[in-house]
Tab-separated table of C-alpha atoms and ligand atoms in Angstrom:
chain	number	residue	atom	x	y	z
A	1	MET	CA	2.802	-53.670	1.061
A	2	SER	CA	-0.438	-51.708	1.481
A	3	ASN	CA	-1.391	-50.445	4.930
A	4	PRO	CA	-4.824	-51.859	5.959
A	5	TYR	CA	-5.323	-48.910	8.312
A	6	SER	CA	-4.895	-46.345	5.533
A	7	LEU	CA	-7.899	-44.301	4.370
A	8	GLU	CA	-6.200	-43.420	1.080
A	9	GLY	CA	-8.796	-43.311	-1.732
A	10	LYS	CA	-11.759	-43.016	0.645
A	11	THR	CA	-14.113	-40.060	1.091
A	12	VAL	CA	-15.495	-39.730	4.608
A	13	LEU	CA	-18.337	-37.565	5.909
A	14	VAL	CA	-17.987	-36.387	9.533
A	15	THR	CA	-20.850	-34.620	11.329
A	16	GLY	CA	-20.140	-32.533	14.412
A	17	ALA	CA	-16.737	-31.781	12.932
A	18	SER	CA	-16.668	-28.150	14.080
A	19	SER	CA	-15.650	-29.215	17.595
A	20	GLY	CA	-14.357	-31.836	20.006
A	21	ILE	CA	-14.473	-35.489	19.021
A	22	GLY	CA	-15.816	-34.848	15.497
A	23	ARG	CA	-12.995	-32.380	14.821
A	24	GLY	CA	-10.425	-34.910	16.072
A	25	ILE	CA	-11.918	-37.592	13.818
A	26	ALA	CA	-11.889	-35.335	10.750
A	27	VAL	CA	-8.249	-34.379	11.339
A	28	GLU	CA	-7.058	-37.981	11.919
A	29	CYS	CA	-9.014	-39.269	8.893
A	30	SER	CA	-7.289	-36.666	6.720
A	31	ARG	CA	-3.888	-37.635	8.190
A	32	MET	CA	-4.631	-41.234	7.150
A	33	GLY	CA	-5.282	-40.109	3.569
A	34	ALA	CA	-9.067	-39.636	3.392
A	35	LYS	CA	-10.847	-36.791	1.685
A	36	VAL	CA	-13.094	-35.425	4.421
A	37	ILE	CA	-16.427	-33.611	4.229
A	38	ILE	CA	-17.099	-31.810	7.480
A	39	ILE	CA	-20.483	-30.796	8.829
A	40	GLY	CA	-21.557	-28.432	11.611
A	41	ARG	CA	-23.436	-25.175	12.110
A	42	ASN	CA	-20.701	-22.783	13.215
A	43	GLU	CA	-18.850	-21.366	10.215
A	44	GLN	CA	-15.768	-20.155	12.091
A	45	ARG	CA	-15.199	-23.397	13.982
A	46	LEU	CA	-15.754	-25.432	10.782
A	47	GLN	CA	-13.111	-23.308	9.080
A	48	GLU	CA	-10.709	-23.935	12.013
A	49	THR	CA	-11.173	-27.694	11.530
A	50	TYR	CA	-10.761	-27.345	7.777
A	51	ASP	CA	-7.507	-25.414	8.245
A	52	ASN	CA	-6.146	-28.311	10.327
A	53	LEU	CA	-6.879	-31.016	7.734
A	54	SER	CA	-3.945	-32.679	5.967
A	55	GLY	CA	-3.942	-33.196	2.215
A	56	GLU	CA	-6.383	-31.874	-0.337
A	57	GLY	CA	-9.903	-32.327	-1.695
A	58	HIS	CA	-11.800	-31.681	1.556
A	59	ALA	CA	-15.101	-29.791	1.788
A	60	ILE	CA	-17.300	-27.998	4.305
A	61	ILE	CA	-21.097	-28.298	4.378
A	62	GLN	CA	-22.580	-25.897	6.920
A	63	ALA	CA	-25.916	-27.321	8.053
A	64	ASP	CA	-28.301	-27.652	10.994
A	65	LEU	CA	-29.046	-31.341	11.521
A	66	ALA	CA	-32.150	-30.462	13.539
A	67	LYS	CA	-33.921	-29.647	10.256
A	68	GLN	CA	-35.091	-32.297	7.795
A	69	GLU	CA	-34.575	-30.011	4.767
A	70	GLU	CA	-30.955	-29.459	5.840
A	71	ILE	CA	-30.358	-33.220	6.071
A	72	GLU	CA	-31.762	-33.548	2.556
A	73	ARG	CA	-29.551	-30.679	1.305
A	74	ILE	CA	-26.438	-32.360	2.770
A	75	VAL	CA	-27.176	-35.544	0.844
A	76	THR	CA	-27.837	-33.616	-2.377
A	77	GLU	CA	-24.539	-31.716	-2.091
A	78	LEU	CA	-22.468	-34.791	-1.223
A	79	PRO	CA	-20.294	-36.704	-3.676
A	80	GLU	CA	-20.240	-40.496	-3.374
A	81	ILE	CA	-18.729	-41.455	-0.020
A	82	ASN	CA	-17.112	-44.554	1.507
A	83	GLY	CA	-17.571	-43.698	5.159
A	84	CYS	CA	-19.702	-41.669	7.501
A	85	VAL	CA	-19.100	-40.743	11.139
A	86	HIS	CA	-22.055	-39.363	13.079
A	87	SER	CA	-20.460	-37.311	15.867
A	88	ALA	CA	-22.859	-34.343	16.191
A	89	GLY	CA	-24.535	-34.505	19.564
A	90	ILE	CA	-25.785	-32.552	22.547
A	91	LEU	CA	-26.065	-33.255	26.277
A	92	LYS	CA	-28.990	-32.059	28.384
A	93	ILE	CA	-29.207	-32.935	32.046
A	94	SER	CA	-32.582	-33.556	33.714
A	95	SER	CA	-33.835	-35.623	36.610
A	96	VAL	CA	-36.554	-38.031	35.520
A	97	LYS	CA	-39.414	-36.025	37.059
A	98	PHE	CA	-38.438	-32.812	35.239
A	99	ILE	CA	-38.157	-34.290	31.738
A	100	ASN	CA	-40.484	-32.404	29.416
A	101	ARG	CA	-41.423	-32.846	25.759
A	102	GLU	CA	-39.254	-29.974	24.501
A	103	LEU	CA	-36.076	-31.235	26.179
A	104	LEU	CA	-36.691	-34.823	25.116
A	105	GLU	CA	-37.496	-33.920	21.504
A	106	ASP	CA	-34.436	-31.627	21.243
A	107	ILE	CA	-31.981	-34.241	22.434
A	108	LEU	CA	-33.568	-37.139	20.556
A	109	ASN	CA	-33.654	-35.041	17.397
A	110	ILE	CA	-29.914	-34.314	17.308
A	111	ASN	CA	-28.540	-37.482	18.906
A	112	ALA	CA	-30.794	-40.121	17.356
A	113	VAL	CA	-33.320	-38.915	14.757
A	114	ALA	CA	-30.835	-36.901	12.645
A	115	PRO	CA	-28.101	-39.566	12.336
A	116	ILE	CA	-30.655	-42.299	11.630
A	117	LEU	CA	-32.445	-40.249	8.937
A	118	LEU	CA	-29.132	-39.160	7.399
A	119	THR	CA	-28.013	-42.801	7.252
A	120	SER	CA	-31.302	-43.825	5.665
A	121	LEU	CA	-31.007	-41.135	2.953
A	122	LEU	CA	-27.359	-41.988	2.270
A	123	VAL	CA	-28.356	-45.604	1.662
A	124	LYS	CA	-31.486	-44.747	-0.337
A	125	THR	CA	-29.670	-42.341	-2.679
A	126	LYS	CA	-26.686	-44.726	-3.022
A	127	LYS	CA	-24.374	-41.845	-2.026
A	128	LEU	CA	-22.874	-44.431	0.299
A	129	GLN	CA	-20.812	-46.766	-1.856
A	130	LYS	CA	-20.900	-50.554	-1.468
A	131	ARG	CA	-18.537	-51.808	1.261
A	132	SER	CA	-18.816	-48.514	3.132
A	133	SER	CA	-18.416	-48.057	6.880
A	134	ILE	CA	-20.812	-46.108	9.105
A	135	VAL	CA	-19.706	-45.136	12.614
A	136	PHE	CA	-21.989	-43.681	15.264
A	137	ILE	CA	-20.420	-41.841	18.195
A	138	SER	CA	-22.583	-43.200	20.996
A	139	SER	CA	-21.508	-43.236	24.664
A	140	ILE	CA	-20.860	-45.612	27.535
A	141	SER	CA	-23.755	-43.769	29.177
A	142	GLY	CA	-27.043	-45.550	28.557
A	143	VAL	CA	-25.310	-48.537	26.994
A	144	CYS	CA	-22.840	-49.681	29.683
A	145	VAL	CA	-23.263	-47.337	32.656
A	146	ALA	CA	-25.726	-44.849	34.128
A	147	ASN	CA	-25.344	-41.398	35.655
A	148	ILE	CA	-28.003	-39.512	37.595
A	149	GLY	CA	-29.512	-36.755	35.438
A	150	GLU	CA	-28.520	-38.405	32.172
A	151	ALA	CA	-31.697	-40.421	31.535
A	152	PRO	CA	-32.737	-38.436	28.422
A	153	TYR	CA	-29.180	-38.526	27.008
A	154	SER	CA	-28.922	-42.244	27.796
A	155	ALA	CA	-32.208	-42.844	25.975
A	156	THR	CA	-30.738	-41.313	22.810
A	157	LYS	CA	-27.572	-43.407	22.980
A	158	GLY	CA	-29.533	-46.586	23.761
A	159	ALA	CA	-31.608	-45.876	20.653
A	160	ILE	CA	-28.420	-45.679	18.585
A	161	SER	CA	-27.186	-49.023	19.921
A	162	GLY	CA	-30.427	-50.671	18.858
A	163	PHE	CA	-30.284	-49.071	15.427
A	164	VAL	CA	-26.661	-50.100	14.893
A	165	LYS	CA	-27.419	-53.797	15.422
A	166	SER	CA	-30.410	-53.963	13.040
A	167	ALA	CA	-28.833	-51.731	10.403
A	168	ALA	CA	-25.599	-53.752	10.532
A	169	LEU	CA	-27.546	-56.930	9.801
A	170	GLU	CA	-29.563	-55.371	6.992
A	171	LEU	CA	-26.738	-53.500	5.254
A	172	ALA	CA	-24.327	-56.449	5.444
A	173	ALA	CA	-25.937	-57.630	2.196
A	174	GLN	CA	-24.202	-54.753	0.377
A	175	GLY	CA	-21.004	-55.117	2.363
A	176	THR	CA	-21.683	-51.960	4.377
A	177	ARG	CA	-20.597	-52.117	8.013
A	178	VAL	CA	-22.333	-50.271	10.846
A	179	ASN	CA	-20.671	-49.847	14.247
A	180	SER	CA	-20.656	-47.503	17.189
A	181	ILE	CA	-17.911	-46.096	19.387
A	182	ASN	CA	-18.810	-45.646	23.038
A	183	PRO	CA	-16.484	-43.103	24.635
A	184	GLY	CA	-15.960	-42.352	28.292
A	185	LEU	CA	-15.464	-38.763	29.432
A	186	VAL	CA	-13.651	-36.519	26.946
A	187	PRO	CA	-13.506	-32.873	28.084
A	188	THR	CA	-15.005	-30.895	25.165
A	189	ARG	CA	-17.485	-28.071	24.602
A	190	ILE	CA	-20.388	-30.514	25.146
A	191	LEU	CA	-19.795	-30.199	28.902
A	192	GLU	CA	-19.746	-26.386	28.758
A	193	LEU	CA	-22.875	-26.268	26.615
A	194	SER	CA	-24.905	-28.719	28.695
A	195	ASN	CA	-27.075	-27.489	31.548
A	196	THR	CA	-25.142	-29.492	34.145
A	197	VAL	CA	-24.758	-27.796	37.524
A	198	PHE	CA	-21.084	-28.840	37.627
A	199	SER	CA	-18.381	-26.800	35.912
A	200	LYS	CA	-16.164	-28.573	33.403
A	201	GLU	CA	-13.319	-28.348	35.961
A	202	GLN	CA	-15.455	-29.865	38.755
A	203	LEU	CA	-16.561	-32.702	36.481
A	204	GLU	CA	-13.006	-33.435	35.423
A	205	GLU	CA	-11.839	-33.399	39.050
A	206	THR	CA	-14.650	-35.712	40.217
A	207	MET	CA	-14.330	-38.169	37.369
A	208	TYR	CA	-10.543	-38.302	36.996
A	209	GLY	CA	-9.958	-40.773	39.833
A	210	ARG	CA	-12.564	-43.180	38.462
A	211	TYR	CA	-10.550	-43.896	35.325
A	212	PRO	CA	-8.160	-46.860	35.838
A	213	LEU	CA	-5.760	-45.535	33.185
A	214	LYS	CA	-5.519	-42.315	35.264
A	215	ARG	CA	-6.554	-39.802	32.675
A	216	LEU	CA	-9.660	-38.594	30.867
A	217	GLY	CA	-10.028	-39.149	27.117
A	218	THR	CA	-8.910	-36.959	24.244
A	219	PRO	CA	-10.575	-36.512	20.850
A	220	GLU	CA	-7.594	-38.379	19.339
A	221	ASP	CA	-8.282	-41.454	21.530
A	222	ILE	CA	-11.720	-41.682	19.927
A	223	ALA	CA	-10.483	-40.687	16.463
A	224	TYR	CA	-8.023	-43.593	16.307
A	225	GLY	CA	-10.942	-45.980	16.919
A	226	ALA	CA	-12.935	-44.280	14.179
A	227	VAL	CA	-10.031	-44.566	11.726
A	228	TYR	CA	-9.850	-48.294	12.501
A	229	LEU	CA	-13.598	-48.817	11.955
A	230	LEU	CA	-13.501	-46.817	8.693
A	231	SER	CA	-10.464	-48.663	7.355
A	232	ASP	CA	-10.156	-52.048	5.653
A	233	ALA	CA	-8.392	-53.308	8.810
A	234	SER	CA	-11.873	-53.744	10.358
A	235	SER	CA	-13.509	-55.256	7.256
A	236	TRP	CA	-14.837	-58.254	9.270
A	237	ILE	CA	-16.336	-56.120	12.050
A	238	THR	CA	-19.951	-55.008	12.034
A	239	GLY	CA	-22.648	-54.354	14.629
A	240	ILE	CA	-20.301	-53.709	17.557
A	241	ASN	CA	-20.085	-51.125	20.326
A	242	LEU	CA	-16.384	-50.247	20.577
A	243	ILE	CA	-15.836	-49.034	24.127
A	244	ILE	CA	-13.008	-46.485	24.444
A	245	ASP	CA	-13.032	-45.394	28.061
A	246	GLY	CA	-9.659	-45.777	29.798
A	247	GLY	CA	-11.056	-48.791	31.682
A	248	TYR	CA	-13.943	-46.876	33.305
A	249	THR	CA	-16.481	-49.665	32.725
A	250	LEU	CA	-14.208	-52.236	34.407
A	251	VAL	CA	-14.871	-50.897	37.889
B	1	NAP	P1	-18.848	-30.938	21.147
B	1	NAP	O1	-17.426	-30.539	21.223
B	1	NAP	O2	-19.862	-30.055	21.787
B	1	NAP	O3	-19.230	-31.149	19.624
B	1	NAP	C1	-20.569	-31.341	19.253
B	1	NAP	C2	-20.674	-31.167	17.754
B	1	NAP	O4	-22.053	-31.389	17.388
B	1	NAP	C3	-20.281	-29.773	17.294
B	1	NAP	O5	-19.481	-29.883	16.149
B	1	NAP	C4	-21.620	-29.147	16.947
B	1	NAP	O6	-21.473	-28.261	15.853
B	1	NAP	C5	-22.424	-30.363	16.482
B	1	NAP	N1	-23.850	-30.103	16.555
B	1	NAP	C6	-24.621	-29.941	17.664
B	1	NAP	N2	-25.878	-29.643	17.301
B	1	NAP	C7	-25.906	-29.627	15.937
B	1	NAP	C8	-26.907	-29.369	14.959
B	1	NAP	N3	-28.164	-29.049	15.306
B	1	NAP	N4	-26.579	-29.436	13.657
B	1	NAP	C9	-25.308	-29.724	13.281
B	1	NAP	N5	-24.316	-29.982	14.144
B	1	NAP	C10	-24.611	-29.920	15.452
B	1	NAP	O7	-19.076	-32.377	21.779
B	1	NAP	P2	-18.233	-33.733	21.668
B	1	NAP	O8	-17.804	-34.086	23.041
B	1	NAP	O9	-17.247	-33.663	20.584
B	1	NAP	O10	-19.394	-34.754	21.280
B	1	NAP	C11	-19.381	-35.478	20.075
B	1	NAP	C12	-20.191	-36.759	20.258
B	1	NAP	O11	-19.540	-37.572	21.234
B	1	NAP	C13	-21.614	-36.547	20.754
B	1	NAP	O12	-22.477	-37.393	20.053
B	1	NAP	C14	-21.545	-36.953	22.215
B	1	NAP	O13	-22.776	-37.423	22.693
B	1	NAP	C15	-20.503	-38.042	22.144
B	1	NAP	N6	-19.839	-38.323	23.427
B	1	NAP	C16	-19.096	-37.340	24.035
B	1	NAP	C17	-18.477	-37.626	25.245
B	1	NAP	C18	-17.639	-36.597	25.946
B	1	NAP	O14	-17.298	-36.825	27.134
B	1	NAP	N7	-17.289	-35.486	25.312
B	1	NAP	C19	-18.610	-38.890	25.826
B	1	NAP	C20	-19.370	-39.854	25.174
B	1	NAP	C21	-19.973	-39.553	23.979
B	1	NAP	P3	-22.005	-26.725	15.815
B	1	NAP	O15	-21.943	-26.164	17.176
B	1	NAP	O16	-21.097	-26.094	14.805
B	1	NAP	O17	-23.374	-26.870	15.297
């Protein structure tokens, strides 16, 4: 009997695969049988992900998603794919009164503009096969909850939620499904790279007790959700926000 959760025979593109959640997704997709194409800027970290992939036929495309010509190059270099996970993202902290154009454009560009334009090109060029699955890694922040200092980040994730619903409706005609995953806190490099005044350790300590399941998330927690949304097991699911947050949004 075939396993509906298997990704055997599927080719899946994963952005942000050089680190954190994207790396976890790439690794789990390969373990479930997919050929994986991984995208990021950092060559060494991409290679580390690549070295952890199971099976054969995977590929690396090193690219900066902040640049339109790089998005176009990715699509040109791609084979036909059956799934795409948009995990590349950045976090910038700013109180509302200190938001400036540069900060807002930077975060919108990576978290919202790039994945939307990449999706559009994948559809336009038919690189995305019929009955494909597109997964956006959004957040609970801006969609379900709010944190002080995260207004610009929340704006990018809210934009993705809106896009997911309309795109899901439109692309349903070709059997393509569009969903998002909304994770709670997963300690990754994003926390170290952001301009938050808290250290990663302080954040983990503060947040830990607010998670009913008594732990923070791991990249694998999110990856298992992505595998489900990419697989035929979720073939009647489109347009949803899949919250994976250890119960955080319950309280
Ligand atoms: P991470 O470990 O910092 O990974 C971010 C990834 O994005 C890296 O692979 C990075 O690759 C890539 N990236 C950033 N800018 C890029 C650019 N200009 N071009 C190409 N790739 C770029 O962070 P993470 O925690 O895994 O975050 C992944 C996603 O999950 C993000 O969308 C984030 O908003 C979302 N999320 C995270 C959490 C959490 O608590 N960690 C919670 C909710 C949602 P390079 O450095 O190689 O370019």
